[in-house]
mmCIF file of C-alpha atoms and ligand atoms in Angstrom:
data_model
loop_
_atom_site.group_PDB
_atom_site.id
_atom_site.type_symbol
_atom_site.label_atom_id
_atom_site.label_comp_id
_atom_site.label_asym_id
_atom_site.label_seq_id
_atom_site.Cartn_x
_atom_site.Cartn_y
_atom_site.Cartn_z
ATOM 1 C CA UNK A 230 223.272 128.505 247.006
ATOM 2 C CA UNK A 231 221.138 131.191 245.460
ATOM 3 C CA UNK A 232 222.047 134.861 245.239
ATOM 4 C CA UNK A 233 218.886 136.944 244.986
ATOM 5 C CA UNK A 234 220.342 140.384 244.298
ATOM 6 C CA UNK A 235 222.969 142.933 245.242
ATOM 7 C CA UNK A 236 221.676 143.838 248.677
ATOM 8 C CA UNK A 237 223.958 146.818 249.167
ATOM 9 C CA UNK A 238 227.338 148.338 248.455
ATOM 10 C CA UNK A 239 229.412 149.347 251.476
ATOM 11 C CA UNK A 240 231.409 152.569 251.362
ATOM 12 C CA UNK A 241 233.822 153.547 254.134
ATOM 13 C CA UNK A 242 233.761 157.210 255.156
ATOM 14 C CA UNK A 243 235.378 159.294 257.880
ATOM 15 C CA UNK A 244 232.107 160.977 258.863
ATOM 16 C CA UNK A 245 228.650 159.831 257.839
ATOM 17 C CA UNK A 246 227.204 163.274 258.476
ATOM 18 C CA UNK A 247 229.526 164.801 255.896
ATOM 19 C CA UNK A 248 229.120 162.075 253.267
ATOM 20 C CA UNK A 249 225.347 162.058 253.803
ATOM 21 C CA UNK A 250 225.148 165.512 252.164
ATOM 22 C CA UNK A 251 226.395 164.042 248.891
ATOM 23 C CA UNK A 252 224.030 161.081 248.879
ATOM 24 C CA UNK A 253 220.969 162.899 250.170
ATOM 25 C CA UNK A 254 221.200 166.511 249.044
ATOM 26 C CA UNK A 255 223.261 166.263 245.872
ATOM 27 C CA UNK A 256 222.426 162.811 244.520
ATOM 28 C CA UNK A 257 218.892 163.085 245.885
ATOM 29 C CA UNK A 258 218.665 159.660 247.509
ATOM 30 C CA UNK A 259 216.393 158.984 250.442
ATOM 31 C CA UNK A 260 218.173 158.637 253.798
ATOM 32 C CA UNK A 261 216.742 155.522 255.452
ATOM 33 C CA UNK A 262 218.373 155.975 258.848
ATOM 34 C CA UNK A 263 221.504 155.280 260.857
ATOM 35 C CA UNK A 264 222.350 152.357 263.085
ATOM 36 C CA UNK A 265 225.314 151.518 265.277
ATOM 37 C CA UNK A 266 226.396 147.889 265.470
ATOM 38 C CA UNK A 267 228.626 147.858 268.554
ATOM 39 C CA UNK A 268 230.015 144.359 267.938
ATOM 40 C CA UNK A 269 231.415 145.514 264.591
ATOM 41 C CA UNK A 270 232.493 148.931 265.913
ATOM 42 C CA UNK A 271 230.627 150.605 263.114
ATOM 43 C CA UNK A 272 227.817 153.037 262.471
ATOM 44 C CA UNK A 273 225.968 152.488 259.210
ATOM 45 C CA UNK A 274 223.650 154.704 257.190
ATOM 46 C CA UNK A 275 221.449 153.336 254.404
ATOM 47 C CA UNK A 276 220.292 154.988 251.184
ATOM 48 C CA UNK A 277 217.958 152.813 249.099
ATOM 49 C CA UNK A 278 218.641 152.830 245.338
ATOM 50 C CA UNK A 279 216.099 150.838 243.356
ATOM 51 C CA UNK A 280 216.275 147.276 244.617
ATOM 52 C CA UNK A 281 219.598 147.792 246.411
ATOM 53 C CA UNK A 282 221.100 150.225 248.866
ATOM 54 C CA UNK A 283 224.213 152.243 249.485
ATOM 55 C CA UNK A 284 225.587 151.636 252.978
ATOM 56 C CA UNK A 285 227.927 154.242 254.440
ATOM 57 C CA UNK A 286 230.212 152.929 257.172
ATOM 58 C CA UNK A 287 231.825 155.040 259.877
ATOM 59 C CA UNK A 288 234.023 153.589 262.610
ATOM 60 C CA UNK A 289 232.993 153.972 266.249
ATOM 61 C CA UNK A 290 236.479 153.117 267.487
ATOM 62 C CA UNK A 291 240.079 153.634 266.319
ATOM 63 C CA UNK A 292 240.674 149.866 266.416
ATOM 64 C CA UNK A 293 237.563 148.897 264.441
ATOM 65 C CA UNK A 294 237.742 147.295 260.980
ATOM 66 C CA UNK A 295 236.540 150.455 259.231
ATOM 67 C CA UNK A 296 239.124 152.618 261.027
ATOM 68 C CA UNK A 297 241.824 150.202 259.886
ATOM 69 C CA UNK A 298 240.488 150.215 256.336
ATOM 70 C CA UNK A 299 240.506 154.037 256.218
ATOM 71 C CA UNK A 300 244.035 154.129 257.567
ATOM 72 C CA UNK A 301 245.278 151.746 254.893
ATOM 73 C CA UNK A 302 243.264 152.755 251.860
ATOM 74 C CA UNK A 303 241.402 155.968 252.633
ATOM 75 C CA UNK A 304 237.669 156.453 252.099
ATOM 76 C CA UNK A 305 235.899 154.585 249.317
ATOM 77 C CA UNK A 306 234.373 151.311 248.172
ATOM 78 C CA UNK A 307 234.711 148.723 250.947
ATOM 79 C CA UNK A 308 232.447 145.741 250.240
ATOM 80 C CA UNK A 309 229.666 144.343 248.102
ATOM 81 C CA UNK A 310 226.821 142.475 249.776
ATOM 82 C CA UNK A 311 224.840 139.745 248.049
ATOM 83 C CA UNK A 312 221.467 138.758 249.424
ATOM 84 C CA UNK A 313 221.158 134.991 249.735
ATOM 85 C CA UNK A 314 218.211 132.758 250.498
ATOM 86 C CA UNK A 315 219.936 130.741 253.190
ATOM 87 C CA UNK A 316 223.211 132.036 254.586
ATOM 88 C CA UNK A 317 224.177 128.913 256.546
ATOM 89 C CA UNK A 318 223.788 126.781 253.418
ATOM 90 C CA UNK A 319 225.694 129.285 251.309
ATOM 91 C CA UNK A 320 228.631 129.357 253.759
ATOM 92 C CA UNK A 321 228.750 125.583 253.903
ATOM 93 C CA UNK A 322 228.743 125.303 250.124
ATOM 94 C CA UNK A 323 231.432 127.960 249.650
ATOM 95 C CA UNK A 324 233.604 126.343 252.279
ATOM 96 C CA UNK A 325 233.304 123.008 250.503
ATOM 97 C CA UNK A 326 234.352 124.735 247.279
ATOM 98 C CA UNK A 327 237.517 125.990 248.941
ATOM 99 C CA UNK A 328 236.550 129.628 249.469
ATOM 100 C CA UNK A 329 238.207 131.208 252.500
ATOM 101 C CA UNK A 330 235.641 132.566 254.939
ATOM 102 C CA UNK A 331 236.183 135.391 257.388
ATOM 103 C CA UNK A 332 233.039 134.317 259.227
ATOM 104 C CA UNK A 333 232.410 130.599 259.501
ATOM 105 C CA UNK A 334 229.073 131.379 261.109
ATOM 106 C CA UNK A 335 226.746 134.283 260.392
ATOM 107 C CA UNK A 336 226.758 137.239 262.776
ATOM 108 C CA UNK A 337 224.297 140.021 263.361
ATOM 109 C CA UNK A 338 224.446 142.989 261.005
ATOM 110 C CA UNK A 339 222.505 146.245 260.683
ATOM 111 C CA UNK A 340 218.746 145.929 260.365
ATOM 112 C CA UNK A 341 218.704 142.514 262.035
ATOM 113 C CA UNK A 342 220.269 140.834 259.004
ATOM 114 C CA UNK A 343 222.424 137.729 259.281
ATOM 115 C CA UNK A 344 225.746 138.516 257.637
ATOM 116 C CA UNK A 345 229.086 136.847 256.910
ATOM 117 C CA UNK A 346 232.174 137.955 255.020
ATOM 118 C CA UNK A 347 234.281 136.032 252.528
ATOM 119 C CA UNK A 348 238.017 136.587 252.456
ATOM 120 C CA UNK A 349 239.194 138.933 249.661
ATOM 121 C CA UNK A 350 242.076 136.532 248.959
ATOM 122 C CA UNK A 351 239.454 134.090 247.641
ATOM 123 C CA UNK A 352 237.401 136.671 245.751
ATOM 124 C CA UNK A 353 239.896 138.538 243.563
ATOM 125 C CA UNK A 354 240.453 141.330 246.047
ATOM 126 C CA UNK A 355 236.818 142.207 246.715
ATOM 127 C CA UNK A 356 235.432 141.976 250.227
ATOM 128 C CA UNK A 357 232.169 140.066 249.739
ATOM 129 C CA UNK A 358 229.402 140.043 252.323
ATOM 130 C CA UNK A 359 226.565 137.567 252.239
ATOM 131 C CA UNK A 360 223.381 138.624 253.918
ATOM 132 C CA UNK A 361 220.049 137.074 254.669
ATOM 133 C CA UNK A 362 217.083 139.142 255.789
ATOM 134 C CA UNK A 363 213.467 138.555 256.527
ATOM 135 C CA UNK A 364 211.390 140.599 254.148
HETATM 136 ZN ZN1 LIG B 101 227.380 145.609 254.486
#
């Protein structure tokens, strides 16, 4: 497998509209838009930083993964996403190497990306997302 770059860093927040002030007005980053991914019960907002992005994540439902994360740990760093060339190949290879996968098959993420998560138990406590995008 080949990792091309850090695609984005995911940060869980209670309210995107409140956190957006920090990233846009205070840190001066460009706000690249919001998107709700119903299947994941999440609304995301992207702020490009150089070759990567910051992704803010707000839950759309009290039983969504971000709501559960906030309940357990409070707002903050939630996942790191690596851009890969071929996500199916990467998942297959990681599986063969004994890495526990949350997603055996890629699912649809924000911006039409194909995404899949690795289990933090296999990655020293860090939730790792792989993503493949057309660009
Ligand atoms: Zn992400």
